[in-house]
Tab-separated table of C-alpha atoms in Angstrom:
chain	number	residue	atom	x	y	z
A	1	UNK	CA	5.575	13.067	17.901
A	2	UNK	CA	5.701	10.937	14.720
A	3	UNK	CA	3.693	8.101	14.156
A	4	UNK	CA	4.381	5.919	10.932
A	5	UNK	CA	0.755	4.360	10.229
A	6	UNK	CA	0.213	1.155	7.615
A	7	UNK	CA	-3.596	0.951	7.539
A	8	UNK	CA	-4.108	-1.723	5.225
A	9	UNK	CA	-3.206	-5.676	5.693
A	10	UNK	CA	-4.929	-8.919	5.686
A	11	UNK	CA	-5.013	-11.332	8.716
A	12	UNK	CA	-4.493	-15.358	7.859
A	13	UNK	CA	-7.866	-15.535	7.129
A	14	UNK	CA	-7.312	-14.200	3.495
A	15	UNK	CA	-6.463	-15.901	0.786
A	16	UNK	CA	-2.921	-16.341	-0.114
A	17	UNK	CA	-1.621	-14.893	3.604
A	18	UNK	CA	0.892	-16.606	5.772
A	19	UNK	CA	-0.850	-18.476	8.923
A	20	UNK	CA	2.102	-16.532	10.541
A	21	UNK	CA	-0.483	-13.188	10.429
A	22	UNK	CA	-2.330	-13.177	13.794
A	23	UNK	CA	-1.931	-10.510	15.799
A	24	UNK	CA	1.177	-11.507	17.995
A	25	UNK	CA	3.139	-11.918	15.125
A	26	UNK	CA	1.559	-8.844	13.680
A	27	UNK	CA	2.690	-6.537	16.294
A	28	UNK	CA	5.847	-8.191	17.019
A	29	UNK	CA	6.746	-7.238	13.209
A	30	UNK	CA	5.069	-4.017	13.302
A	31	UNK	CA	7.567	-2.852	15.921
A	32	UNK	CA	10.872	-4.327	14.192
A	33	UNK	CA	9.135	-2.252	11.001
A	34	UNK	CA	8.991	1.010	13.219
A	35	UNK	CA	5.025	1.001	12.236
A	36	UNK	CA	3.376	2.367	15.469
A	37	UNK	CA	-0.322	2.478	13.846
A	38	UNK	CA	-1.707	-0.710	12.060
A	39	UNK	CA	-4.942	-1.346	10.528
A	40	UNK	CA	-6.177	-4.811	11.684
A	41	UNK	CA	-7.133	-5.692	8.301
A	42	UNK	CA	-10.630	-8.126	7.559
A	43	UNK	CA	-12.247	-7.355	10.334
A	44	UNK	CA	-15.743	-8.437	7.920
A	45	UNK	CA	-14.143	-12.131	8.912
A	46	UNK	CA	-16.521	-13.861	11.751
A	47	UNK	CA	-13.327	-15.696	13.328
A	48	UNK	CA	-10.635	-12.660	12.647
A	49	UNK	CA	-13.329	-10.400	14.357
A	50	UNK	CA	-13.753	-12.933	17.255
A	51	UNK	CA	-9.752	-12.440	17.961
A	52	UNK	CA	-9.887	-9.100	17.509
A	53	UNK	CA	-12.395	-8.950	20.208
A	54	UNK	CA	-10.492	-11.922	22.702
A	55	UNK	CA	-6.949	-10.406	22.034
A	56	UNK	CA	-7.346	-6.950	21.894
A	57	UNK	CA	-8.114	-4.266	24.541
A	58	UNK	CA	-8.943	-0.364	23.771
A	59	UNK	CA	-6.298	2.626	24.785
A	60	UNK	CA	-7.983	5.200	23.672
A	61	UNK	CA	-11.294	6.165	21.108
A	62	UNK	CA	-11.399	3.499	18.354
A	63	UNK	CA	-7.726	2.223	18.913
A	64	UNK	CA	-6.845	-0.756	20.383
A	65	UNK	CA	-3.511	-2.493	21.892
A	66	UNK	CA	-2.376	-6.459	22.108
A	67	UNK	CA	-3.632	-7.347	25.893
A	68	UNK	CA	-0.463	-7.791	27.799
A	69	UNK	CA	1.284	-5.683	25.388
A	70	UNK	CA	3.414	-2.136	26.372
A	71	UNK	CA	0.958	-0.335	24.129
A	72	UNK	CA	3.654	1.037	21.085
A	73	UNK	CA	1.774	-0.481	17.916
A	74	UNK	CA	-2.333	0.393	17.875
A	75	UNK	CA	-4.736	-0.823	16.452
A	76	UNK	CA	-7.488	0.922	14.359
A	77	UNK	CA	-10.148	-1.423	12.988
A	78	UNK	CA	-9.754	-1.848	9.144
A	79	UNK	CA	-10.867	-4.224	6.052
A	80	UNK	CA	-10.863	-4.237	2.355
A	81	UNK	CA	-14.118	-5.743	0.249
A	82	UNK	CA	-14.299	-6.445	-3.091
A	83	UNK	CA	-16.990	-5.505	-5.337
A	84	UNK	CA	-17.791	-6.995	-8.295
A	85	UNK	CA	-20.999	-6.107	-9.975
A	86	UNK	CA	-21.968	-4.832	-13.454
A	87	UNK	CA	-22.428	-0.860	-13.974
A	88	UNK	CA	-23.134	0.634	-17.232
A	89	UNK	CA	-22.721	-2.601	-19.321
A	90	UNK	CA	-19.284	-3.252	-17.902
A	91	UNK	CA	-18.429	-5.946	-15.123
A	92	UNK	CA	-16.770	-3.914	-12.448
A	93	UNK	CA	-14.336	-5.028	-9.469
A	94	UNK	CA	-13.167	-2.950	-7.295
A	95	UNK	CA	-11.446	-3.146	-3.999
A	96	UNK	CA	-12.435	-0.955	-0.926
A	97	UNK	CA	-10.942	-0.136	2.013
A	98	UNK	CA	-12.790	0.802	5.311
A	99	UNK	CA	-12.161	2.257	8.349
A	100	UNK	CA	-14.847	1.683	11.461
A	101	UNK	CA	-14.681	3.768	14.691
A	102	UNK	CA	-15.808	0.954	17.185
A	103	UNK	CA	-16.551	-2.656	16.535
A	104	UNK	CA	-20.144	-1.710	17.088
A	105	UNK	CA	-20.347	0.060	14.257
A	106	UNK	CA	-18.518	-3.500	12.484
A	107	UNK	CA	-21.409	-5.715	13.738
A	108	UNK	CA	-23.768	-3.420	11.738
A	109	UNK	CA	-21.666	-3.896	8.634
A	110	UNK	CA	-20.843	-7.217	9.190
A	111	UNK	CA	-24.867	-7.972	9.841
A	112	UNK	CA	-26.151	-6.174	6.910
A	113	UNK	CA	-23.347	-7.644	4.849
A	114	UNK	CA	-24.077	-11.199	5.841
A	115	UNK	CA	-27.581	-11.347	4.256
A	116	UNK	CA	-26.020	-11.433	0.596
A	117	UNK	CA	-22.694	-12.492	0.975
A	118	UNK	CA	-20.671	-15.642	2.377
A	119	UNK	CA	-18.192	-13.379	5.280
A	120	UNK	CA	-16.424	-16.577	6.377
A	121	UNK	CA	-15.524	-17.565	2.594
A	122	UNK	CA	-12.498	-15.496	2.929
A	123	UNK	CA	-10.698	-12.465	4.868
A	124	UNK	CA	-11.345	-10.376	2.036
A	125	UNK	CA	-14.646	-11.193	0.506
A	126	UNK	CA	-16.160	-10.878	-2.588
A	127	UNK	CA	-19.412	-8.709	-2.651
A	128	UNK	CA	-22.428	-8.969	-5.485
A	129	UNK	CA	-22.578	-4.868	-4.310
A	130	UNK	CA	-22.130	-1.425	-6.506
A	131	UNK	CA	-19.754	0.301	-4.787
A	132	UNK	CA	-21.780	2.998	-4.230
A	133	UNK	CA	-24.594	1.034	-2.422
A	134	UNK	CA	-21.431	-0.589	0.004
A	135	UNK	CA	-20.496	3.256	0.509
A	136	UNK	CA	-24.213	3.710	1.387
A	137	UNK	CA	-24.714	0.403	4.056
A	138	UNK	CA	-21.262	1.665	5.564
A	139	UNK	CA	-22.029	5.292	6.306
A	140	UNK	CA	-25.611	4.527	7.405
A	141	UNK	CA	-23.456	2.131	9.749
A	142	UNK	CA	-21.551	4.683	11.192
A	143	UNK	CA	-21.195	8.224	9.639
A	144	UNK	CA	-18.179	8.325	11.061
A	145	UNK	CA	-16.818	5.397	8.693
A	146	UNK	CA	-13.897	6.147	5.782
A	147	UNK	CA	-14.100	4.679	2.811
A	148	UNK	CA	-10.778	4.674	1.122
A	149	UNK	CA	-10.656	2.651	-2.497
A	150	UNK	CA	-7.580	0.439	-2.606
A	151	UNK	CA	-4.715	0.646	-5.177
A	152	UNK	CA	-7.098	2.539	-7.412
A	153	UNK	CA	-4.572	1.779	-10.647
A	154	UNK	CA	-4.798	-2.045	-10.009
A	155	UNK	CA	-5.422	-3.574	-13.687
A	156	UNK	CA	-7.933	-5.962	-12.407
A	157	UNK	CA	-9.739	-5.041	-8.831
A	158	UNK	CA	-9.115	-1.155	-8.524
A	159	UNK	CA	-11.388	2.106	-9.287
A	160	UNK	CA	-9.348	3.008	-12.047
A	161	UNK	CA	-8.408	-0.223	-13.323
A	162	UNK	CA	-7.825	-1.143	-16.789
A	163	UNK	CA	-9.970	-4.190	-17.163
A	164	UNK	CA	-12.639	-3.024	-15.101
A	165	UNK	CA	-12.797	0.415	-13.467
A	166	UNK	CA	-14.267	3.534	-13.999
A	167	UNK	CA	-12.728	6.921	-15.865
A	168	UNK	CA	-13.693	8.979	-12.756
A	169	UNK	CA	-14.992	8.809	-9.073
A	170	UNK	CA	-18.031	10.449	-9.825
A	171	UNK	CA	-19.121	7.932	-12.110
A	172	UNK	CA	-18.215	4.987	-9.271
A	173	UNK	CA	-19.665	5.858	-6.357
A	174	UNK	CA	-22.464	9.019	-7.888
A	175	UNK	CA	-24.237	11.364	-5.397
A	176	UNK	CA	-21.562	9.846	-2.241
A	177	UNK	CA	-18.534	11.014	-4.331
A	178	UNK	CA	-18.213	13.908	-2.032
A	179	UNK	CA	-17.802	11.499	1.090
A	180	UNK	CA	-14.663	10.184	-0.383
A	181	UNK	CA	-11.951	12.243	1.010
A	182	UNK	CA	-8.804	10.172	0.454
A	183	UNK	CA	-7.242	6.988	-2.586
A	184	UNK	CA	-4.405	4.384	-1.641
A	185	UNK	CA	-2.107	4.606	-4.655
A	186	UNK	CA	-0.736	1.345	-4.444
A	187	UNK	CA	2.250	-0.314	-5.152
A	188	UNK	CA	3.053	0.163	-8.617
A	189	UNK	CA	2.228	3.881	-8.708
A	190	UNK	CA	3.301	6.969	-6.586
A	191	UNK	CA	2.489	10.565	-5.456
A	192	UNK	CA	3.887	11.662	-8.294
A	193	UNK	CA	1.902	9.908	-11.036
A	194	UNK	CA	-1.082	10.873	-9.257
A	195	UNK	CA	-0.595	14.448	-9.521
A	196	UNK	CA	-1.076	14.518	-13.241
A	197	UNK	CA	-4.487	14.374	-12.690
A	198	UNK	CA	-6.354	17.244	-11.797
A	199	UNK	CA	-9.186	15.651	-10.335
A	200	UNK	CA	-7.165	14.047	-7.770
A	201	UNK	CA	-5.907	17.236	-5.975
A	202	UNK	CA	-8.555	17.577	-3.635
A	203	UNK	CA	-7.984	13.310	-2.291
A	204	UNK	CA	-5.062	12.684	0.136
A	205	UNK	CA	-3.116	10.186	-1.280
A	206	UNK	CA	-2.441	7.477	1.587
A	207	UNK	CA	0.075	4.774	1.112
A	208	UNK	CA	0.073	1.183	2.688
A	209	UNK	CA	1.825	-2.498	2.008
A	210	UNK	CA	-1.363	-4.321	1.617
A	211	UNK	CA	0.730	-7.013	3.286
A	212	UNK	CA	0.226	-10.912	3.119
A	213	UNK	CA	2.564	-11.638	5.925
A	214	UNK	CA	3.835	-10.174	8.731
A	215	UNK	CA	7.448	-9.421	7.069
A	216	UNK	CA	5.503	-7.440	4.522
A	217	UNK	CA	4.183	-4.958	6.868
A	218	UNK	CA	5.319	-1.346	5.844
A	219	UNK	CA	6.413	-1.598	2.196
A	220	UNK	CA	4.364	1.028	1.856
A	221	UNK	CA	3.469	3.433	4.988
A	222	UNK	CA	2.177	6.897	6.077
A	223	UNK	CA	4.220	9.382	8.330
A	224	UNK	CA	1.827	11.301	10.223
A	225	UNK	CA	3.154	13.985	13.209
A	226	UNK	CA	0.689	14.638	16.415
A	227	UNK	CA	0.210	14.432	19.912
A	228	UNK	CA	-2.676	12.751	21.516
A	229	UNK	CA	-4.710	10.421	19.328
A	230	UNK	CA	-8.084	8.710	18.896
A	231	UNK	CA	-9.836	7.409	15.609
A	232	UNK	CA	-11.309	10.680	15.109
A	233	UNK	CA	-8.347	12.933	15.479
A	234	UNK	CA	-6.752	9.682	12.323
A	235	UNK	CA	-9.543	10.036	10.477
A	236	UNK	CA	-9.380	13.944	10.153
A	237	UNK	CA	-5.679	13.895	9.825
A	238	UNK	CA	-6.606	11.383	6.919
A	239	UNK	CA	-9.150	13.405	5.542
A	240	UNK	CA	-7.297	16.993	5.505
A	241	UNK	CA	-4.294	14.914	4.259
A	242	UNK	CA	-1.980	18.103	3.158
A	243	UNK	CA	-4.768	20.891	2.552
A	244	UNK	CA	-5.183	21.905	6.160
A	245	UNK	CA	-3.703	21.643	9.428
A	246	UNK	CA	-5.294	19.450	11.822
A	247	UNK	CA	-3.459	17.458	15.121
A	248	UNK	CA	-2.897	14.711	13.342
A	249	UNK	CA	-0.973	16.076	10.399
A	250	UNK	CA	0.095	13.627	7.227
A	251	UNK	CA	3.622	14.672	6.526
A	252	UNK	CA	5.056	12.422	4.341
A	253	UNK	CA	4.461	9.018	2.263
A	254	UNK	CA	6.619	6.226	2.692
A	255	UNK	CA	6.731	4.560	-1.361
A	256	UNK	CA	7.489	1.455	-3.080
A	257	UNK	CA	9.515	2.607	-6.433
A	258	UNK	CA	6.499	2.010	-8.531
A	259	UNK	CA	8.720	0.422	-11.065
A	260	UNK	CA	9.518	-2.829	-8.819
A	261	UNK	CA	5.357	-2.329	-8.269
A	262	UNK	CA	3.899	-5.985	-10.170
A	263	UNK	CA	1.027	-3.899	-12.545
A	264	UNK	CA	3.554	-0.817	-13.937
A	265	UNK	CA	4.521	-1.722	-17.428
A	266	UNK	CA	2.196	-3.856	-19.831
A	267	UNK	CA	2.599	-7.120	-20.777
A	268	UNK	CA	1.738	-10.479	-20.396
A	269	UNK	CA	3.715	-13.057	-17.512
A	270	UNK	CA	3.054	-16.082	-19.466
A	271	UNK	CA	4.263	-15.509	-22.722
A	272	UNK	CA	6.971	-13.738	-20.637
A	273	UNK	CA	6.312	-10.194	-22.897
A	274	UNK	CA	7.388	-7.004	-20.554
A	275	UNK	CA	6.423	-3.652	-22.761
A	276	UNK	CA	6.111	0.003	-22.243
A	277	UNK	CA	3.528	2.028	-22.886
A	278	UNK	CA	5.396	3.000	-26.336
A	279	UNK	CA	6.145	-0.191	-26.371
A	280	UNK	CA	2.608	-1.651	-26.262
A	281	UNK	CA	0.736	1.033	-28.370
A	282	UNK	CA	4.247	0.003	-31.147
A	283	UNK	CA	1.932	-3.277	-31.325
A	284	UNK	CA	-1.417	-2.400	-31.360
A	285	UNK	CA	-2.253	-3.269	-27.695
A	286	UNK	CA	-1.847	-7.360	-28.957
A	287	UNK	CA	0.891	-9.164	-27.364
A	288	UNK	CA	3.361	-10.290	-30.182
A	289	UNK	CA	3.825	-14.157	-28.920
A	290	UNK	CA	0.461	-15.222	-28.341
A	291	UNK	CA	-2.099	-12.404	-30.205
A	292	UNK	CA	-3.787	-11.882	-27.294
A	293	UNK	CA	-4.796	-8.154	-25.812
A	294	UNK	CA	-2.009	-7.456	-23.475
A	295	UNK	CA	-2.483	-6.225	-19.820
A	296	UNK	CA	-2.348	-2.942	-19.472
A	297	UNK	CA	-0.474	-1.484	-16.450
A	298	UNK	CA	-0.549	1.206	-14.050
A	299	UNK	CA	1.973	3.621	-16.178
A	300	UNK	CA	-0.371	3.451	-19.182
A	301	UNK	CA	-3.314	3.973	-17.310
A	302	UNK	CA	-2.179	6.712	-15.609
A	303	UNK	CA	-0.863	8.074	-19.289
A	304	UNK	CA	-4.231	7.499	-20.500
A	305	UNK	CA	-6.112	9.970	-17.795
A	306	UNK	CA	-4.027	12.402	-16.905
A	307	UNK	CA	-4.125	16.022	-17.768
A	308	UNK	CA	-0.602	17.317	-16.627
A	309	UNK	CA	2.918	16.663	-17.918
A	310	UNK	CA	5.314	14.143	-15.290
A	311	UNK	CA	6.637	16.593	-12.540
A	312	UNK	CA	4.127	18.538	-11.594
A	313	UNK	CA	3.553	18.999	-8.083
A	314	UNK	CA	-0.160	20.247	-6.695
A	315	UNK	CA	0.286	22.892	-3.955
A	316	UNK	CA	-1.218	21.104	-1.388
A	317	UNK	CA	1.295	17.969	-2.113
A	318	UNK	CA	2.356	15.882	0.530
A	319	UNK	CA	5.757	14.871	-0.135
A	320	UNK	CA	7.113	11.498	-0.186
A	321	UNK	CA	10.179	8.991	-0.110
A	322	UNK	CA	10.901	6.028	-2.179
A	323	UNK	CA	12.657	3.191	-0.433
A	324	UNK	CA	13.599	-0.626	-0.616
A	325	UNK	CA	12.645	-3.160	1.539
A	326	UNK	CA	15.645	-3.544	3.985
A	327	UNK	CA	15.866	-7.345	3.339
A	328	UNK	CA	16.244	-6.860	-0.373
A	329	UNK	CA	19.058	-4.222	-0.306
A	330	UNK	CA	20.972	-6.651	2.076
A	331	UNK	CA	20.408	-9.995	-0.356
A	332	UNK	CA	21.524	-7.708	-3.452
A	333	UNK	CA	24.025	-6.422	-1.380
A	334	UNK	CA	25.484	-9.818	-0.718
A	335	UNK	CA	24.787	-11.340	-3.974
A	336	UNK	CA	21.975	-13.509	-2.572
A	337	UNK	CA	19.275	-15.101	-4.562
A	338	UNK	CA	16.309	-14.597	-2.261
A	339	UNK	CA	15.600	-12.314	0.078
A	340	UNK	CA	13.608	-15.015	2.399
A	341	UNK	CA	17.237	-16.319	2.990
A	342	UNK	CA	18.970	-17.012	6.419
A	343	UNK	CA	21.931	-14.910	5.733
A	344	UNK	CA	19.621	-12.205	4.425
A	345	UNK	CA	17.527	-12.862	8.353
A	346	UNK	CA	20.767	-12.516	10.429
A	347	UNK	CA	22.263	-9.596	8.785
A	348	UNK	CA	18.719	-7.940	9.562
A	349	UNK	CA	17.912	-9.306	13.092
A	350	UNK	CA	22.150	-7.868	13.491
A	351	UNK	CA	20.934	-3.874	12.245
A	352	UNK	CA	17.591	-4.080	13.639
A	353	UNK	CA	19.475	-4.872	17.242
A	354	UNK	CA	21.613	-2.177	16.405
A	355	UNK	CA	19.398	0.686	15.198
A	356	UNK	CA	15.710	-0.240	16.681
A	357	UNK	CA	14.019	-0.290	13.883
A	358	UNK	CA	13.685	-0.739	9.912
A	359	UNK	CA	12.541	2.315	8.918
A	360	UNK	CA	15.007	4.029	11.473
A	361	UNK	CA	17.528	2.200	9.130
A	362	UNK	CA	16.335	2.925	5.463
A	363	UNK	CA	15.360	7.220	6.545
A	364	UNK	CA	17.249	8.049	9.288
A	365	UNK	CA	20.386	6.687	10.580
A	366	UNK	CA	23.780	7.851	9.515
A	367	UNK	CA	25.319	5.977	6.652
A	368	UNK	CA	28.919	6.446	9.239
A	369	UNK	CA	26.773	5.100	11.766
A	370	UNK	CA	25.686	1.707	9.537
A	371	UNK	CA	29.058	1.425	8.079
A	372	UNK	CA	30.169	0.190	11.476
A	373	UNK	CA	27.696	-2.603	11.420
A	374	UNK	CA	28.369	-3.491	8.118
A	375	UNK	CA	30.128	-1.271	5.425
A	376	UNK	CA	28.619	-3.155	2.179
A	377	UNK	CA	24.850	-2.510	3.637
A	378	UNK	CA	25.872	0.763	4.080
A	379	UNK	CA	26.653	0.938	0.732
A	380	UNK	CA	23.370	-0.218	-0.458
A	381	UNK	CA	21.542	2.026	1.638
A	382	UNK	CA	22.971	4.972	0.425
A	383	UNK	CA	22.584	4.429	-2.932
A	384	UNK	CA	18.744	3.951	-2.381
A	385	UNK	CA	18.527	7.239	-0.471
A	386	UNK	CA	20.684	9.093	-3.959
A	387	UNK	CA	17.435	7.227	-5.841
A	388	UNK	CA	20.515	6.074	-8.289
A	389	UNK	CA	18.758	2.346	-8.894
A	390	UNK	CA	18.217	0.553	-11.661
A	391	UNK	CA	14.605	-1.341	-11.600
A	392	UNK	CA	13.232	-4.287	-14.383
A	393	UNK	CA	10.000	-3.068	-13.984
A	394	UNK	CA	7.438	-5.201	-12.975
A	395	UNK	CA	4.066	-6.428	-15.251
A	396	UNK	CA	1.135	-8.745	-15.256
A	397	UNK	CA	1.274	-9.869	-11.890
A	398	UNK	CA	5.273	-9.949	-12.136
A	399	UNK	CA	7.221	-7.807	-9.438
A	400	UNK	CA	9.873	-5.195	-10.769
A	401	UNK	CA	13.550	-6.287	-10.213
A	402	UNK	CA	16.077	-3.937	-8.282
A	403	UNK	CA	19.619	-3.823	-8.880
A	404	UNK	CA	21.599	-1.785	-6.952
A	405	UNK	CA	25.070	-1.495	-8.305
A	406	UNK	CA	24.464	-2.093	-12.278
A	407	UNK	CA	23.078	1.488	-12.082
A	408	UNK	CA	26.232	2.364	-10.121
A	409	UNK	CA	28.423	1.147	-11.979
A	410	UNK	CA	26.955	2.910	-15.023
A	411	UNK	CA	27.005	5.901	-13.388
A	412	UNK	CA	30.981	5.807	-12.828
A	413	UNK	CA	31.615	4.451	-16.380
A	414	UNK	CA	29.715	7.796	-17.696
A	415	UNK	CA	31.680	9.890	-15.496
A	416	UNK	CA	35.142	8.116	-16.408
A	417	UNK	CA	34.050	8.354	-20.477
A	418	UNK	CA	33.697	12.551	-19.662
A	419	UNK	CA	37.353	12.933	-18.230
């Protein structure tokens, strides 16, 4: 059976997050997604953790369903923290994902956790803690506990980070290193950037939306293939990622195009400056309109570490699929401005009717099939599965642009100029 699994969101109770995001509306868009496992995000949040508790019921080991509900989307208890705390003479921030077994085992966190830091300040709070002492309090919590660091090539808040990570996970989390088993990539990189790096080959690289709203759920997801399942048989399944078999096996990765990602290139938003890497170095790491260091993205950090050459693929790796959001193929499609549109909402609501779900849409459904809903969508779609986009990458907090049909259109002129 195939389970498509986004383990990391926030709830209304973070900042910057629709007041849409409770868990009705959460499930109700999980489904339309085609996401059948969802984290429940900030579960560290007194009031999010009081729903949580009021609104949901367990089905099975550590998962949970919506009371009332048939049961389709689960559960499994989730959070991100953010540490920021100086290491080494450097301030660090980094963001951290966790995964708890049994809400038990969140009341310990959540108690500990309280006696330095404000929980009800926001659904993602900000902890005066090393990462490596969180890893500690979480694990004494509950050994059974993952710790997954979030979007580790984040400029700002990620283990990697430009402005304020670290060069390796040894030298974040020290002697409880070997307890982390698997790293989010985030949006603005994928599998594929991550193998250049030999010291990643033994993490599974996971992939989630980090979503803000409900309608953001699965930009980012994990295909997994089992049969029965509990929070330990996810947790091993997470933890074996590609290098062994276990009954909950990770298959694939469902990806952003790290290009559209907001942190790939270099640059800085306000003086509107978007550079490459080649670009970037060209000027000394100084941005040319206001003589400022520049912001340097995900592609140049990943540049900086690695130890491979682009294209090469670990034996172990887990392969994966790049997509676009199906509401953003349908307003380029269409010619439409934003993707939040009501046009844009009907012409969905119309497929999703059709075909069940979104991501039944984007990977599986016959382009023959779609063209009968709607030919131009159909269009669209297929040129995102032929990967034949063209993307204004994103930088500095800016998201990529995607445009379907310049790239198209290029590719016919070339083949026209050779005959």
């Amino acid at each position: 059976m195939r389970y498509i699994a986004d383990f990391h969101i926030h709830s209304k109770y973070s900042r910057a997050t629709s007041q849409k995001t409770d868990l009705e509306n959460l499930e109700k868009w999980a489904k339309t997604k085609g996401i059948s496992i969802l984290g429940t995000g900030d579960f560290t949040h007194p009031e999010w953790l009081r729903e949580i508790k009021e609104k949901l019921e367990p089905v099975e080991e550590g998962l949970f369903k919506l009371k009332g509900s048939d049961g389709k989307v689960k559960f499994i208890l989730t959070t991100e923290l953010s540490c920021i705390y100086t290491k080494n003479d450097k301030v660090r921030k980094i963001h951290i994902m966790i995964f708890s077994p049994s809400i038990k085992a969140i009341e310990r966190i959540n108690t500990q956790l309280s006696w330095t830091s404000n929980l009800k300040s926001d659904g993602r709070p900000i902890l005066g803690m090393d990462a490596k002492d969180l890893a500690k309090l979480v694990f004494n919590s509950s050994p059974e506990c993952l710790i997954v660091p979030a979007h580790i090539w984040t400029p700002w808040f990620s283990l990697f980070g430009s402005r304020s990570g670290f060069d390796t996970i040894e030298e974040c989390f020290e002697d409880l290193a070997p307890n982390i088993f698997a790293l989010e990539t985030g949006l603005s990189s994928d599998p594929e950037m991550n193998w250049r790096l030999s010291a990643l080959d033994k993490y599974t690289l996971i992939s989630n939306s980090d979503s803000h709203s409900p309608q953001k759920l699965g930009r980012e997801a994990n295909i997994f293939e089992g049969e029965n399942i509990n929070y330990q048989i996810i947790a091993d399944g997470i933890k074996k990622g590609g290098k062994e078999k276990s009954q909950f096996n990770l298959i694939k990765t469902i990806e952003f195009f790290p290009e559209e990602g907001k942190y790939h290139f270099d640059g800085h938003r306000n003086c509107e400056v978007r550079l490459s890497p080649e670009e970037r170095k060209s000027h000394g790491g100084i941005c040319p309109v206001c003589r400022r260091p520049l912001t340097v993205g995900v592609l140049s950090r990943v540049d900086e570490l690695a130890d491979r050459e682009l294209g090469y693929k670990p034996k172990t790796a887990v392969p994966f699929v790049k997509i676009v959001p199906l509401p953003e193929i349908i307003a380029e499609v269409f010619g439409k401005s934003s993707a939040n549109s009501k046009f844009v909402d009907n012409e969905y609501q119309s497929l999703i009717s059709n075909f069940g779900s979104e991501f039944d849409i984007l990977l599986d459904v016959s382009i023959e099939e779609i063209k009968k809903i709607s030919p131009e969508i159909a269009e669209g779609i297929e040129i995102v599965r032929n990967q034949n986009i063209k993307i204004l990458p994103g930088y500095d907090g800016e998201f990529g642009k995607v445009s379907l049909f310049e790239a198209e259109e290029e590719k016919k002129a070339a083949q026209n100029t050779l005959f």
